[in-house]
Short mmCIF file of C-alpha atoms in Angstrom, two decimals:
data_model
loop_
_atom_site.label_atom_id
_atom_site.label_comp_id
_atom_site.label_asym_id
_atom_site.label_seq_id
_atom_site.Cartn_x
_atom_site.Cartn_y
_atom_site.Cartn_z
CA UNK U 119 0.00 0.00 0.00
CA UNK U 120 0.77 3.74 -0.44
CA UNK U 121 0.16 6.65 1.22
CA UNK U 122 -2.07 7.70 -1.76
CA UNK U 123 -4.45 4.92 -1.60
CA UNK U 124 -4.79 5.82 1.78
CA UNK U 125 -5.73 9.29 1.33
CA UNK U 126 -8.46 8.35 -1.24
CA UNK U 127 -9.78 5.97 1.37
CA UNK U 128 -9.98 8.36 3.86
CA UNK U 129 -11.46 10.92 2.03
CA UNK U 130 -14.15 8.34 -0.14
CA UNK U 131 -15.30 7.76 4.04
CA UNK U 132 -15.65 11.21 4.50
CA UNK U 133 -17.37 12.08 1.68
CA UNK U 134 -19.54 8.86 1.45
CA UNK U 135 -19.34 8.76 -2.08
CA UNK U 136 -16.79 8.56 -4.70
CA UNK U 137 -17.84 11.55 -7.06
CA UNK U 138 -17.32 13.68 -4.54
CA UNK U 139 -14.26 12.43 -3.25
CA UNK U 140 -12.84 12.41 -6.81
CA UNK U 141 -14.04 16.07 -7.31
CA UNK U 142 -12.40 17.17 -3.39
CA UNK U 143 -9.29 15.33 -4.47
CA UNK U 144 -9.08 17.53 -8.25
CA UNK U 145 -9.31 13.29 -9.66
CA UNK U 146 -11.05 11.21 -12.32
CA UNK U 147 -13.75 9.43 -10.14
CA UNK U 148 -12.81 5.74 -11.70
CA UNK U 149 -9.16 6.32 -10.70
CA UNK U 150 -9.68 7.05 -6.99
CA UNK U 151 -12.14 4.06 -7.16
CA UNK U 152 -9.19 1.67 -8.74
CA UNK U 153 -7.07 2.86 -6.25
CA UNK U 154 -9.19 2.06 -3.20
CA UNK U 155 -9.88 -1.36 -4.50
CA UNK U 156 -6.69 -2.30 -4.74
CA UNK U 157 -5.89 -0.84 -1.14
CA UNK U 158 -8.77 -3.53 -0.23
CA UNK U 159 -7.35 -6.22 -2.73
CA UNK U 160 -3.96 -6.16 -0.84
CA UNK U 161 -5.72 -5.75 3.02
CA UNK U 162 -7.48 -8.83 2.29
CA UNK U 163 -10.54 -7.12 2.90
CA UNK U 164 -13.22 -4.84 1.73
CA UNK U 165 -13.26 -1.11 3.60
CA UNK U 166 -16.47 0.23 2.23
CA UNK U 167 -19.77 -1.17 1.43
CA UNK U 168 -21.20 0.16 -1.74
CA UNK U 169 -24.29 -1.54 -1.75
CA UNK U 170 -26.27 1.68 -0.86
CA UNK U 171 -26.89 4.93 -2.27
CA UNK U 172 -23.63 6.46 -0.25
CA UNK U 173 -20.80 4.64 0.70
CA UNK U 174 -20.42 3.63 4.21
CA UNK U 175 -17.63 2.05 6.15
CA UNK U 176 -17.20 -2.05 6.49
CA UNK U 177 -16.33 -3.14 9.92
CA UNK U 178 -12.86 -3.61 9.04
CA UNK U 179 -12.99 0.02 6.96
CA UNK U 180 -13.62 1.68 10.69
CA UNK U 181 -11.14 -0.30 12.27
CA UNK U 182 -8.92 0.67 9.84
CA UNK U 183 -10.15 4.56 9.24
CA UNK U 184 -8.05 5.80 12.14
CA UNK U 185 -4.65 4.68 11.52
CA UNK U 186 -4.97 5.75 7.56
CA UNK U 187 -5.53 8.96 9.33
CA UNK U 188 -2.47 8.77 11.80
CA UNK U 189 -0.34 7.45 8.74
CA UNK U 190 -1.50 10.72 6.20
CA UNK U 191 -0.77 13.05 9.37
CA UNK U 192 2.94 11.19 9.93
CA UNK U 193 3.66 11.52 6.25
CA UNK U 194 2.96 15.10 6.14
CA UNK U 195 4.34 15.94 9.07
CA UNK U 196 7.96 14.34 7.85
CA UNK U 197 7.67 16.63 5.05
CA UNK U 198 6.45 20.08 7.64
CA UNK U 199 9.77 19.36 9.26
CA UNK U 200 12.04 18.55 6.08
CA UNK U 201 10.76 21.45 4.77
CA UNK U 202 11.56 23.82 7.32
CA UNK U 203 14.98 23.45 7.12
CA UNK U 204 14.72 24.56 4.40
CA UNK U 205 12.31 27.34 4.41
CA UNK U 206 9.98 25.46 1.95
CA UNK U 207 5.93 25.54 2.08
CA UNK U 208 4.21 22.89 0.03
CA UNK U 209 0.92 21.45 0.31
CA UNK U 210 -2.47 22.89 -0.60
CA UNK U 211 -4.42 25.93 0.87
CA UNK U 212 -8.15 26.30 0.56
CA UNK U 213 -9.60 30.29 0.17
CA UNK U 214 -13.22 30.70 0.35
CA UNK U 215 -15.11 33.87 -1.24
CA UNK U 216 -18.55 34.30 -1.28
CA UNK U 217 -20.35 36.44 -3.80
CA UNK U 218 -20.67 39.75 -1.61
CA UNK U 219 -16.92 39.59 -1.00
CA UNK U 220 -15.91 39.34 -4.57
CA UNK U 221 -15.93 43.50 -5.04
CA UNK U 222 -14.07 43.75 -1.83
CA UNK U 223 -11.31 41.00 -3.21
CA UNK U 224 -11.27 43.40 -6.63
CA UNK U 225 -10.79 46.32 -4.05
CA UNK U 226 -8.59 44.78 -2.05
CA UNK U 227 -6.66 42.95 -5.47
CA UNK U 228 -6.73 39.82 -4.06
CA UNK U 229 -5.08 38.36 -6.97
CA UNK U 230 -2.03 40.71 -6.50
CA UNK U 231 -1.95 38.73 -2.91
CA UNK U 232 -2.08 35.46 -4.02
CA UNK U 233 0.21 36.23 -6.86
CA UNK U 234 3.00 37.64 -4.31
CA UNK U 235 2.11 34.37 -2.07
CA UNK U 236 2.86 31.69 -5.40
CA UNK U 237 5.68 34.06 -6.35
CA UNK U 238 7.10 33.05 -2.96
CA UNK U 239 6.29 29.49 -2.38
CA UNK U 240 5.60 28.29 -5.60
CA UNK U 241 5.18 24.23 -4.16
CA UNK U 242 1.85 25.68 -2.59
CA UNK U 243 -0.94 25.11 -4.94
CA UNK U 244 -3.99 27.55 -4.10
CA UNK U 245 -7.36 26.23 -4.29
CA UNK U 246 -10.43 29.20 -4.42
CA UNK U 247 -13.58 28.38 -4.31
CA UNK U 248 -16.78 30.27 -3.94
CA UNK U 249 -20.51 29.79 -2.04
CA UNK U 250 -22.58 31.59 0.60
CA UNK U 251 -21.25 32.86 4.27
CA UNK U 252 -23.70 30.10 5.62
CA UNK U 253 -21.82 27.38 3.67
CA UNK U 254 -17.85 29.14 4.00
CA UNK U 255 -18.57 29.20 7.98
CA UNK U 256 -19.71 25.44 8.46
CA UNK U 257 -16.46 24.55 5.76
CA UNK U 258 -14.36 26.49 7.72
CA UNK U 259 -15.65 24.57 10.93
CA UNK U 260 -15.25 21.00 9.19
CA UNK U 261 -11.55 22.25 7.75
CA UNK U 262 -12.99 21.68 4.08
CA UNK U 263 -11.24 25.71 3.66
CA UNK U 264 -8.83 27.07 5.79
CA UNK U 265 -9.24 30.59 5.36
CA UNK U 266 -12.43 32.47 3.96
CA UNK U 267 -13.71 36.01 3.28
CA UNK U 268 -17.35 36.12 4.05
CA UNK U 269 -20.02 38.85 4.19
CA UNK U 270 -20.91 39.05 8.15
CA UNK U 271 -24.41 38.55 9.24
CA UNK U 272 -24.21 39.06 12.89
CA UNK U 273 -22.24 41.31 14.76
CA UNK U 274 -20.22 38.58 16.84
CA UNK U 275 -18.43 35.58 14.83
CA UNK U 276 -19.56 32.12 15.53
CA UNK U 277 -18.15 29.93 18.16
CA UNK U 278 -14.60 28.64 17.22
CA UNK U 279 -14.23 31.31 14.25
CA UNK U 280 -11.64 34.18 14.52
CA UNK U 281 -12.32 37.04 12.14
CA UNK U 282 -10.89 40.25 10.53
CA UNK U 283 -12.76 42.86 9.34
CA UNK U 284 -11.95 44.27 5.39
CA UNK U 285 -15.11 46.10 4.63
CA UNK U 286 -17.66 47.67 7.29
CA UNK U 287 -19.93 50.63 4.70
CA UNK U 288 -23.25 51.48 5.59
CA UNK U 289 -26.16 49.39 3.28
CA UNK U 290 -28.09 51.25 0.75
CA UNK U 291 -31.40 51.60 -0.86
CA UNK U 292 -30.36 51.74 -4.66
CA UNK U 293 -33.56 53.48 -6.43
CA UNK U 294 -34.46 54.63 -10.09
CA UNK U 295 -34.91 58.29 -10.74
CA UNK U 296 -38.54 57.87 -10.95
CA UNK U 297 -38.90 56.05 -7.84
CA UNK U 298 -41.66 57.01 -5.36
CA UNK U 299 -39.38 56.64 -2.80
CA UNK U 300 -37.58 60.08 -4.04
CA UNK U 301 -40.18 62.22 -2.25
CA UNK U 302 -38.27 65.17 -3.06
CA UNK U 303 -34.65 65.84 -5.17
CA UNK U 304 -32.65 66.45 -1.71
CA UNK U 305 -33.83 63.01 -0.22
CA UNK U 306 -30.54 61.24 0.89
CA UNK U 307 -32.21 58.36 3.52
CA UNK U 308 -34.99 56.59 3.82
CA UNK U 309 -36.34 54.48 7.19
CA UNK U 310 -36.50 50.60 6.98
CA UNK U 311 -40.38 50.47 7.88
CA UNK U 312 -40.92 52.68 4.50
CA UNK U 313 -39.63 49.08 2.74
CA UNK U 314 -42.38 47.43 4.45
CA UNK U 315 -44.59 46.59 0.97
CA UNK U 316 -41.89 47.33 -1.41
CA UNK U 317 -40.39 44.57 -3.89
CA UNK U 318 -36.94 44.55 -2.97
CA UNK U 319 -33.76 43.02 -4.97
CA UNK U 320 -31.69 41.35 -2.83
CA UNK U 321 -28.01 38.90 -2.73
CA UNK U 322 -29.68 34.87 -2.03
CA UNK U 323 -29.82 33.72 1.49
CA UNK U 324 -27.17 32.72 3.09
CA UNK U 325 -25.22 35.55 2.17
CA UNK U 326 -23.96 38.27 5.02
CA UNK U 327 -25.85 41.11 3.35
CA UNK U 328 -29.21 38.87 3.09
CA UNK U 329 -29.02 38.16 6.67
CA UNK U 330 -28.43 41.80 7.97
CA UNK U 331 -31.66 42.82 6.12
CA UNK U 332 -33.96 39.90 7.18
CA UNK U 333 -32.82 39.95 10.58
CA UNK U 334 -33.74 43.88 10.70
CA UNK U 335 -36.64 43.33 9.04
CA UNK U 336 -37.71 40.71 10.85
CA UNK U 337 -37.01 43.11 14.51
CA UNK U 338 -39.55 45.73 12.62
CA UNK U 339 -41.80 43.38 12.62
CA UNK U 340 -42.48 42.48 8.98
CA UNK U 341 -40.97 39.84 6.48
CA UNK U 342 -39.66 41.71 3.59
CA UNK U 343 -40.64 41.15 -0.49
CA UNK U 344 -37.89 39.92 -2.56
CA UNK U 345 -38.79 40.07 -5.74
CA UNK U 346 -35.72 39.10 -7.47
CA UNK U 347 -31.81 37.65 -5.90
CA UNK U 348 -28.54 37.98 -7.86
CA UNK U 349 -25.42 36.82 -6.19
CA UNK U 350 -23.48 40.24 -7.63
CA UNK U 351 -24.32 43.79 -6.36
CA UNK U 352 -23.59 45.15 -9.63
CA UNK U 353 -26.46 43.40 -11.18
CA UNK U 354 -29.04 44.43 -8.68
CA UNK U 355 -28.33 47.66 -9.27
CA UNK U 356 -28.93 47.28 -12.75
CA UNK U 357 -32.52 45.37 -12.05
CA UNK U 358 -33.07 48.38 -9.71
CA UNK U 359 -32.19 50.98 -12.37
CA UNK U 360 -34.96 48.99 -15.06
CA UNK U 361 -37.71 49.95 -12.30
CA UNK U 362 -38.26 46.05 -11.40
CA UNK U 363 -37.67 47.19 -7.35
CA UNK U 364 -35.76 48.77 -4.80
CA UNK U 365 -32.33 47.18 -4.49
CA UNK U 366 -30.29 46.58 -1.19
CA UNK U 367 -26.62 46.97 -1.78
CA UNK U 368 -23.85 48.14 -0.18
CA UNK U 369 -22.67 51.78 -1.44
CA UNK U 370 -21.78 51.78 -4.75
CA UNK U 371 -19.04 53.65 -6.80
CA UNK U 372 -20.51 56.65 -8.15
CA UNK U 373 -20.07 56.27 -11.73
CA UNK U 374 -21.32 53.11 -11.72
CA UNK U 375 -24.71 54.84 -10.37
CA UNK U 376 -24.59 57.55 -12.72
CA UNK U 377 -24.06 55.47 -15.16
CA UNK U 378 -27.76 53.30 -14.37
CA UNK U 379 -29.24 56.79 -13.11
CA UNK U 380 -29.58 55.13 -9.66
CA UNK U 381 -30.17 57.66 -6.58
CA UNK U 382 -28.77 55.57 -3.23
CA UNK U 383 -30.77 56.25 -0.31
CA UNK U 384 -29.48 55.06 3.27
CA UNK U 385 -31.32 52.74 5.17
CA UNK U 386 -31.90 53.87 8.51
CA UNK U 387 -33.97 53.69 11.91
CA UNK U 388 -32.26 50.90 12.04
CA UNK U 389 -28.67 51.49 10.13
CA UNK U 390 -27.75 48.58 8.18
CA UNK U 391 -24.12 47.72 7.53
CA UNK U 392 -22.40 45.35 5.15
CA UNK U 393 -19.41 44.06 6.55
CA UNK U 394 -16.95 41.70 5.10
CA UNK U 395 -14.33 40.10 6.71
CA UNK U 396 -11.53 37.47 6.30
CA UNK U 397 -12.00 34.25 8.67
CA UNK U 398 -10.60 31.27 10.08
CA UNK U 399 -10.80 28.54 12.58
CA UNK U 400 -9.75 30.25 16.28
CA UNK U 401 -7.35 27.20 16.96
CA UNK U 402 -5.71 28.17 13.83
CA UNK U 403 -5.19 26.47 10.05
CA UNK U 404 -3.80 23.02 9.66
CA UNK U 405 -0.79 23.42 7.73
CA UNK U 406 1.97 25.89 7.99
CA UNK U 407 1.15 27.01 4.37
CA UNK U 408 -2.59 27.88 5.52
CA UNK U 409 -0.67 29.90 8.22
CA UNK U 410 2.23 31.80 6.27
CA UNK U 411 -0.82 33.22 3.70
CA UNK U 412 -3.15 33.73 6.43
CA UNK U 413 -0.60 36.31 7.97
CA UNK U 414 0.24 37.40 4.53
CA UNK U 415 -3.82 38.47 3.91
CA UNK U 416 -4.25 40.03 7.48
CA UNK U 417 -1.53 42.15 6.78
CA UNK U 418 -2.13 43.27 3.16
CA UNK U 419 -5.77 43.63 3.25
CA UNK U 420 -7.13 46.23 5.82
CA UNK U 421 -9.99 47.87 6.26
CA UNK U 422 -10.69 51.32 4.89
CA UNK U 423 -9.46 53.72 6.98
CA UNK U 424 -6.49 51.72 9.01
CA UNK U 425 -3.00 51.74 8.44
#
């Protein structure tokens, strides 16, 4: 046996299914399945029954699941120690953005980041991947990403999650020019309640921004009408600016609401803010590599207004 067939093993258990093992491990499904089968052939014994619709452990498959485990964590920490003599980070890191945070990784230039980050250890391969904060948060917690940048729903980060914040700007009410919200030309706010009965265009659920305004709404005392969901802010505004609702963004670069004809109202009584912010598990990543760009993104990106 190898240390490879191992690592399929362990992560076809995980996943309970070879598909998605194949896709977590960047494989063809049939060779991961090969692979375990002849870990099996050569044990003498099969590790997973795959009689069912997922794949579950044998008796002898959870036996065995722990030391496959303890043998993947020996391997790779003989190579963490090798490689620190000589100042060499290999090994995979997992980044995960959701759709509200892409503007603030254009803002930011994330890819100038990662860029200085391959430039430097060029043996780490980078793996990005994108989904709601709901979904980043509950990877983060399994270790399925190391490090994500998620738009923040509530004011205090979930249990076992330590957290930066990169953007914190107040949410808007993106309207067109012939909105009846625009009571008069010098209108610059308008209160949450007045959203009440309005069809609103909003990011999906499970995004930060989505769960500031439901959970406001939802303290007003009404459940708000989204008519329409689009995972960029960009593209609500442009919805908003054909008339089809009011939009809920954060603030937007001026031209780019010229350029629709939007007017951006702030939401008040209560404020909303959209806040993004970088995250990761409080006991820290798993691998050094995880930990060298970790400090590398807390100290390039900062939040508006800090040094």
């Amino acid at each position: 046996m190898d240390i490879r067939q191992l690592r399929y093993f362990v992560t076809v258990a995980e996943e309970a299914n070879f598909t998605r093992a194949a896709a977590r491990l960047h494989l063809a499904q049939p060779g991961v399945s090969s692979q375990v089968r002849q870990l099996e052939k050569e044990l003498g014994h099969l590790l997973l029954d795959r009689s069912g619709r997922s794949v579950t452990l044998t008796e002898v498959g959870e036996a065995v699941l722990p030391y496959a485990r303890a043998a993947i964590s020996a391997v790779e920490a003989v190579r963490q120690t090798a490689d620190e003599f000589t100042g060499l980070l290999r090994g995979q890191v997992t980044l995960g953005l959701v759709s509200g945070a892409a503007a603030a990784a254009d803002e930011f230039d994330l890819a100038a980041v990662l860029a200085r980050f391959h430039a430097n250890h060029p043996q780490v391969e980078i793996s990005l991947t994108e989904d709601t904060s709901e979904w980043m948060l509950t990877a983060l917690r399994r270790g399925e990403l190391d490090i994500a940048m998620i738009g923040l729903a509530d004011e205090e980060p979930p249990p076992g999650i330590s957290l930066q914040v990169l953007v914190d700007e107040p949410l808007v009410a993106a309207v067109a020019p012939d909105d009846p919200a625009l009571t008069s030309p010098d209108r610059t706010s308008i209160p949450l309640a007045e959203l009440r009965d309005r069809p609103l265009i909003s990011l999906p659920r499970g995004t930060g921004i989505r769960g500031v305004l439901d959970r406001a709404c939802a303290q007003a005392g009404f459940q708000p009408h989204i008519a329409f969901e689009a995972a960029a802010p960009l593209l609500l505004a442009q919805l908003a600016a054909r008339g089809l609702g009011v939009a809920v963004v954060p603030v937007l670069p001026a031209d780019e609401t010229s350029a629709f004809g939007l007017r951006m109202l702030e939401i008040t009584e209560p404020r909303l803010r959209g806040r993004v912010a970088l995250t990761w598990r409080t006991d820290g990543p798993s691998s050094p590599a995880a930990t060298v760009l970790l400090d590398l993104l807390r100290t390039t990106l900062t939040a508006p207004g800090t040094d």
